[in-house]
Short mmCIF file of C-alpha atoms in Angstrom, two decimals:
data_model
loop_
_atom_site.label_atom_id
_atom_site.label_comp_id
_atom_site.label_asym_id
_atom_site.label_seq_id
_atom_site.Cartn_x
_atom_site.Cartn_y
_atom_site.Cartn_z
CA MET A 96 -10.99 2.73 42.50
CA ALA A 97 -8.88 5.56 40.38
CA ASN A 98 -6.53 2.30 40.22
CA LEU A 99 -9.22 0.01 38.68
CA ALA A 100 -10.40 2.56 36.31
CA THR A 101 -6.87 2.83 34.81
CA THR A 102 -6.10 -1.11 34.77
CA PHE A 103 -9.59 -0.86 32.94
CA ASP A 104 -8.85 1.76 30.62
CA THR A 105 -5.51 0.20 29.77
CA VAL A 106 -7.00 -3.15 29.24
CA VAL A 107 -9.31 -2.32 26.66
CA ASP A 108 -7.20 0.14 25.07
CA THR A 109 -4.08 -2.46 24.89
CA ALA A 110 -7.07 -5.13 23.77
CA LEU A 111 -8.19 -2.75 20.69
CA ASP A 112 -4.51 -1.91 19.35
CA ARG A 113 -3.85 -5.59 19.39
CA THR A 114 -6.73 -6.98 17.63
CA VAL A 115 -6.19 -4.34 15.10
CA ALA A 116 -9.16 -4.40 12.79
CA PRO A 117 -11.54 -3.10 15.55
CA GLY A 118 -8.79 -0.33 17.00
CA TYR A 119 -8.08 1.07 13.53
CA THR A 120 -11.47 1.79 12.75
CA ARG A 121 -13.86 4.84 13.53
CA LEU A 122 -15.06 2.47 16.41
CA GLY A 123 -11.99 1.98 18.06
CA LEU A 124 -11.37 5.75 17.99
CA ALA A 125 -14.86 6.29 19.21
CA VAL A 126 -14.62 3.74 22.18
CA ARG A 127 -10.78 5.28 23.49
CA ARG A 128 -12.56 9.16 23.11
CA ARG A 129 -14.81 7.36 25.93
CA LEU A 130 -12.47 6.12 28.25
CA PRO A 131 -11.43 7.95 31.70
CA GLY A 132 -7.94 7.93 30.59
CA TRP A 133 -8.18 9.59 27.07
CA PRO A 134 -5.89 12.52 27.00
CA ALA A 135 -6.87 16.17 27.16
CA ASP A 136 -7.39 18.06 24.15
CA PRO A 137 -5.13 20.81 23.53
CA GLU A 138 -6.03 24.22 24.71
CA PRO A 139 -7.64 26.70 21.86
CA GLY A 140 -4.97 28.82 20.74
CA ALA A 141 -2.01 26.35 21.86
CA LEU A 142 -0.42 27.06 18.58
CA ASP A 143 -0.80 30.85 18.69
CA GLY A 144 2.74 32.74 17.45
CA ARG A 145 3.91 29.19 16.03
CA ARG A 146 4.46 27.93 12.68
CA ALA A 147 3.89 24.75 10.88
CA VAL A 148 5.09 22.79 7.85
CA VAL A 149 3.01 20.22 6.27
CA THR A 150 3.94 18.42 3.28
CA GLY A 151 1.46 16.73 1.05
CA ALA A 152 -0.91 18.98 2.11
CA SER A 153 -3.23 19.20 -0.78
CA SER A 154 -5.61 16.11 -0.19
CA GLY A 155 -6.55 13.61 2.85
CA LEU A 156 -4.68 13.39 6.27
CA GLY A 157 -2.34 16.84 4.88
CA ILE A 158 -5.54 18.82 4.33
CA ALA A 159 -7.04 17.71 7.94
CA THR A 160 -3.44 18.26 9.47
CA ALA A 161 -3.09 21.64 8.07
CA GLU A 162 -6.46 22.59 8.82
CA GLY A 163 -6.43 21.52 12.50
CA LEU A 164 -3.12 22.99 13.13
CA ALA A 165 -4.15 26.13 11.81
CA ALA A 166 -7.44 26.03 14.26
CA LEU A 167 -4.85 25.86 16.71
CA GLY A 168 -3.48 29.37 16.36
CA ALA A 169 -0.18 28.10 13.94
CA GLU A 170 0.85 29.69 11.14
CA VAL A 171 0.91 26.55 8.47
CA VAL A 172 2.82 26.14 5.36
CA LEU A 173 1.22 23.92 2.84
CA VAL A 174 3.87 21.75 1.03
CA VAL A 175 2.30 20.48 -2.25
CA ARG A 176 3.33 19.31 -5.74
CA ASP A 177 0.48 21.00 -7.61
CA LEU A 178 0.25 24.79 -6.68
CA GLU A 179 -3.19 25.13 -8.27
CA LYS A 180 -4.55 22.11 -6.31
CA GLY A 181 -3.25 23.59 -3.40
CA ALA A 182 -4.61 27.04 -3.83
CA ARG A 183 -7.71 25.56 -4.06
CA VAL A 184 -7.05 24.19 -0.61
CA VAL A 185 -6.24 26.99 0.64
CA ARG A 186 -9.18 28.63 -0.36
CA GLU A 187 -11.76 25.91 1.17
CA VAL A 188 -9.93 25.86 4.40
CA GLN A 189 -9.95 29.73 4.77
CA GLY A 190 -13.56 29.29 3.64
CA ARG A 191 -14.08 27.76 7.01
CA LEU A 192 -11.31 29.34 9.10
CA PRO A 193 -11.46 33.04 7.78
CA LEU A 194 -8.46 33.97 10.40
CA ALA A 195 -6.36 31.24 9.35
CA ARG A 196 -2.60 32.22 8.25
CA LEU A 197 -1.35 30.07 5.57
CA GLU A 198 1.32 29.70 2.76
CA LEU A 199 1.66 27.51 0.29
CA ARG A 200 5.18 25.99 -1.20
CA ARG A 201 5.72 24.06 -4.32
CA CYS A 202 7.65 20.81 -4.25
CA ASP A 203 8.28 17.31 -5.88
CA LEU A 204 9.04 15.73 -2.40
CA ALA A 205 10.24 12.45 -4.16
CA ASP A 206 12.84 14.99 -5.71
CA LEU A 207 15.71 15.25 -3.29
CA ASP A 208 17.00 18.16 -5.23
CA ASP A 209 13.75 20.12 -5.15
CA VAL A 210 13.61 19.39 -1.47
CA ARG A 211 16.97 20.94 -0.86
CA ALA A 212 15.74 23.95 -3.10
CA LEU A 213 12.58 24.04 -0.90
CA ALA A 214 14.72 23.94 2.61
CA ALA A 215 16.82 27.22 1.15
CA GLU A 216 13.19 29.12 0.42
CA VAL A 217 11.93 28.22 4.14
CA ASP A 218 12.92 31.90 6.26
CA GLY A 219 12.16 31.80 9.78
CA SER A 220 11.55 29.45 12.54
CA VAL A 221 9.81 26.61 12.29
CA ASP A 222 7.99 24.90 15.25
CA VAL A 223 6.23 21.67 13.57
CA LEU A 224 7.44 20.17 10.76
CA VAL A 225 4.74 17.01 9.57
CA HIS A 226 6.20 14.56 6.60
CA ASN A 227 2.27 13.64 5.82
CA ALA A 228 3.46 13.39 1.76
CA GLY A 229 2.87 9.53 0.59
CA ALA A 230 2.49 7.50 -2.41
CA MET A 231 1.80 4.06 -3.66
CA PRO A 232 2.65 3.74 -6.98
CA PRO A 233 1.23 0.49 -8.69
CA GLU A 234 4.41 -0.46 -9.99
CA ARG A 235 8.29 -0.24 -9.23
CA THR A 236 8.76 3.33 -9.85
CA GLU A 237 12.18 5.38 -9.37
CA SER A 238 12.91 8.96 -7.85
CA PRO A 239 14.76 11.54 -10.30
CA GLN A 240 17.77 10.24 -8.48
CA GLY A 241 17.33 6.68 -9.06
CA HIS A 242 16.01 5.57 -5.39
CA GLU A 243 12.77 3.74 -5.21
CA LEU A 244 9.86 5.83 -4.69
CA THR A 245 8.32 4.70 -1.70
CA MET A 246 11.63 4.99 0.19
CA ALA A 247 12.42 8.14 -0.97
CA LEU A 248 9.47 10.04 -0.42
CA HIS A 249 8.93 8.09 3.20
CA VAL A 250 12.28 7.93 4.40
CA LEU A 251 15.21 9.88 2.41
CA THR A 252 13.15 12.77 2.26
CA PRO A 253 11.92 13.83 5.72
CA VAL A 254 15.19 13.00 6.72
CA LEU A 255 16.98 15.61 4.20
CA LEU A 256 14.40 18.26 4.80
CA THR A 257 14.62 17.90 8.45
CA ASP A 258 18.35 17.85 8.62
CA LEU A 259 18.62 21.09 6.55
CA LEU A 260 15.97 23.10 8.16
CA ALA A 261 18.06 21.75 11.45
CA GLY A 262 21.58 22.50 9.86
CA ALA A 263 20.18 26.10 8.66
CA GLY A 264 18.67 26.58 12.50
CA ARG A 265 15.05 26.83 11.41
CA LEU A 266 14.28 23.74 13.91
CA ASP A 267 14.97 24.89 17.24
CA ASP A 268 12.94 22.88 19.86
CA ALA A 269 10.43 22.09 17.22
CA ARG A 270 8.74 18.78 17.18
CA VAL A 271 9.03 16.55 13.74
CA VAL A 272 6.15 14.19 13.27
CA LEU A 273 6.88 11.27 10.61
CA VAL A 274 3.05 10.38 9.53
CA THR A 275 3.56 6.19 9.15
CA SER A 276 1.30 3.20 8.56
CA GLY A 277 -0.42 0.14 10.41
CA GLY A 278 0.36 -1.77 7.54
CA MET A 279 4.50 -1.67 8.72
CA TYR A 280 3.43 -3.94 11.44
CA ALA A 281 3.41 -6.94 8.77
CA GLN A 282 6.88 -6.12 7.63
CA ARG A 283 10.55 -6.52 8.85
CA LEU A 284 13.04 -4.34 8.31
CA ARG A 285 14.97 -4.96 4.25
CA ALA A 286 18.33 -3.31 4.95
CA ASP A 287 19.73 -5.76 2.70
CA ASP A 288 17.28 -4.80 -0.11
CA PRO A 289 16.32 -0.78 0.48
CA GLU A 290 15.47 -0.09 -2.83
CA TYR A 291 13.40 -2.59 -3.69
CA LEU A 292 15.18 -4.86 -6.33
CA ASP A 293 14.72 -8.30 -5.07
CA GLY A 294 11.56 -10.28 -5.96
CA ASP A 295 8.65 -9.42 -7.26
CA TYR A 296 7.21 -5.95 -6.67
CA SER A 297 4.33 -5.47 -4.71
CA PRO A 298 3.07 -1.78 -4.35
CA THR A 299 1.37 -2.39 -0.71
CA THR A 300 4.72 -4.28 0.35
CA ALA A 301 6.87 -1.73 -1.01
CA TYR A 302 4.76 1.01 1.01
CA ALA A 303 4.64 -0.64 4.09
CA ARG A 304 9.00 -1.48 4.23
CA SER A 305 9.00 2.06 3.48
CA LYS A 306 7.09 2.80 6.97
CA ARG A 307 8.89 0.36 8.97
CA ALA A 308 12.33 1.69 8.26
CA GLN A 309 10.51 4.97 9.40
CA VAL A 310 9.68 3.55 12.74
CA GLU A 311 12.65 1.89 13.08
CA LEU A 312 14.86 4.94 12.56
CA LEU A 313 12.83 6.83 15.25
CA PRO A 314 15.73 6.32 17.63
CA GLU A 315 18.72 7.34 15.41
CA LEU A 316 16.35 10.28 14.22
CA GLN A 317 15.85 11.55 18.19
CA SER A 318 19.55 11.05 18.69
CA ARG A 319 20.64 13.34 15.21
CA TRP A 320 18.37 16.06 16.39
CA ALA A 321 18.73 16.21 20.12
CA ALA A 322 20.86 18.92 19.98
CA HIS A 323 18.70 21.38 18.18
CA GLY A 324 16.03 20.51 21.00
CA VAL A 325 13.63 18.62 18.62
CA THR A 326 11.82 15.70 19.35
CA VAL A 327 10.59 12.96 16.76
CA HIS A 328 7.60 11.46 17.12
CA ALA A 329 5.83 8.86 14.33
CA THR A 330 1.97 8.58 14.44
CA HIS A 331 -0.04 6.01 12.16
CA PRO A 332 -3.77 7.14 11.55
CA GLY A 333 -5.26 3.92 11.43
CA TRP A 334 -8.01 3.32 8.43
CA ALA A 335 -8.81 6.43 7.15
CA ASP A 336 -10.70 7.11 3.87
CA THR A 337 -8.44 9.23 2.26
CA PRO A 338 -8.10 9.55 -1.32
CA GLY A 339 -4.65 7.71 -1.26
CA VAL A 340 -6.62 4.78 -0.02
CA SER A 341 -9.35 4.71 -2.74
CA GLU A 342 -6.85 4.81 -5.67
CA SER A 343 -4.58 2.32 -4.32
CA LEU A 344 -6.69 0.35 -2.12
CA PRO A 345 -10.13 0.07 -3.65
CA THR A 346 -11.34 -3.50 -2.64
CA PHE A 347 -9.96 -2.50 1.06
CA ARG A 348 -12.07 0.72 0.81
CA ARG A 349 -15.11 -1.07 -0.64
CA ILE A 350 -15.02 -3.65 2.07
CA THR A 351 -14.23 -1.80 5.22
CA GLY A 352 -16.12 1.70 3.78
CA PRO A 353 -18.43 2.15 6.50
CA LEU A 354 -15.63 1.58 9.29
CA LEU A 355 -12.98 3.86 8.00
CA ARG A 356 -12.43 6.96 9.77
CA ASP A 357 -12.55 10.46 8.22
CA ALA A 358 -9.38 12.52 7.52
CA ASP A 359 -9.92 14.37 10.64
CA GLU A 360 -10.26 11.51 12.94
CA GLY A 361 -6.65 10.09 11.09
CA ALA A 362 -5.17 13.12 11.69
CA ASP A 363 -6.09 13.57 15.68
CA THR A 364 -2.77 12.31 16.83
CA THR A 365 -0.94 14.10 14.57
CA VAL A 366 -2.23 17.55 15.62
CA TRP A 367 -2.18 16.62 19.09
CA LEU A 368 1.00 15.41 19.69
CA ALA A 369 1.88 19.00 17.75
CA ALA A 370 0.53 20.91 20.36
CA THR A 371 0.01 19.36 23.59
CA GLU A 372 1.94 19.89 26.59
CA PRO A 373 4.26 19.57 28.16
CA THR A 374 6.27 18.07 25.12
CA PRO A 375 5.81 14.20 24.64
CA ALA A 376 9.13 12.40 24.65
CA GLY A 377 10.16 11.56 21.22
CA GLY A 378 11.72 8.68 19.36
CA ARG A 379 8.41 6.81 19.82
CA LEU A 380 5.50 5.75 17.26
CA TRP A 381 1.95 6.83 18.35
CA HIS A 382 -1.68 5.46 17.61
CA ASP A 383 -4.89 7.40 19.20
CA ARG A 384 -2.80 9.91 22.02
CA ARG A 385 -0.56 6.90 22.93
CA PRO A 386 2.87 5.20 22.56
CA ARG A 387 2.67 2.34 20.82
CA PRO A 388 5.13 -1.11 20.06
CA ALA A 389 6.72 -0.90 17.55
CA HIS A 390 6.17 -4.80 16.82
CA LEU A 391 3.43 -7.07 17.43
CA LEU A 392 4.91 -10.21 14.96
CA ARG A 393 8.44 -11.69 16.25
CA ARG A 394 9.11 -11.89 12.43
CA THR A 395 9.66 -8.86 12.17
CA ARG A 396 11.86 -8.13 15.33
CA THR A 397 15.14 -6.05 14.16
CA GLY A 398 18.71 -6.38 15.38
CA GLU A 399 20.63 -3.75 15.61
CA ALA A 400 23.28 -4.63 13.08
CA GLU A 401 19.87 -4.44 10.49
CA ARG A 402 19.38 -0.75 12.05
CA THR A 403 22.97 0.21 11.60
CA ALA A 404 22.99 -0.76 8.18
CA MET A 405 19.52 0.39 6.90
CA TRP A 406 20.78 3.97 8.92
CA ALA A 407 24.10 3.71 6.62
CA TRP A 408 22.19 3.68 3.48
CA VAL A 409 19.84 6.68 4.38
CA ARG A 410 23.14 8.59 5.06
CA GLY A 411 24.79 7.84 1.94
CA ALA A 412 21.49 8.43 0.17
CA VAL A 413 20.90 11.61 1.66
CA GLU A 414 24.64 13.19 2.02
CA GLY A 415 26.25 11.62 -1.21
#
């Protein structure tokens, strides 16, 4: 009977994942939570004495992630671009969690010089680093260093910030989580055009390409920081109702609104990955507390030469 239950659990979960629309909605999460194989919640106080850094922590998934980690006992550093907005978030979270230990840091995460300054300001150890900050500009935009903005924010900044903190001895035995997007399943890695200079610019395509790069580079990143005891994970939240979706994809939100996950549901696996024991193996993509394939379509599959070329571009951009 146990084997039959496990098989049923796997079949239902996989069907939800491969059909995309049902699995990415709040209904998909509700079904999975009722399956016998749903992983247990972290224990209360699982992050007592731990310190977490969450980027993009002033809205949507970032707030939910910071609050979820704080509720498990972590001291949380909220990295925001707008300190006034960040201060409001801190007050709101502490209104719900009076004992929450929250710290605020300002950084324009698209600016690699600002990222270097942030890394220099972070003192003490960091046990959890969540790269949540994201953007989908309506037209091609460049970072202060001249890189296409979504690639700068979603790929270059996580690599640079993690590199700097690990190199300074701040991330020993830490868990690093990149918040990606299921939209990356529709795109292949574009190592030939990482700056999106060719063709007509599409904000949704640029966003998905940068998220594809995050997932493709997971094995490289896991290898790069393994000597520090770091495990690297990526998680996609499904379809969550966030300010970013409302601003960038209003038609999608209007059509799917009742089915969208709330921010807490979207952040569930990120918080779970940060706190569950034992530490999950690194270098994998997760959704709804289970590892997921990096590709669903044959046309998006990546060769080793493409991955190597993209990694060389990333290294050149952050080390140059």
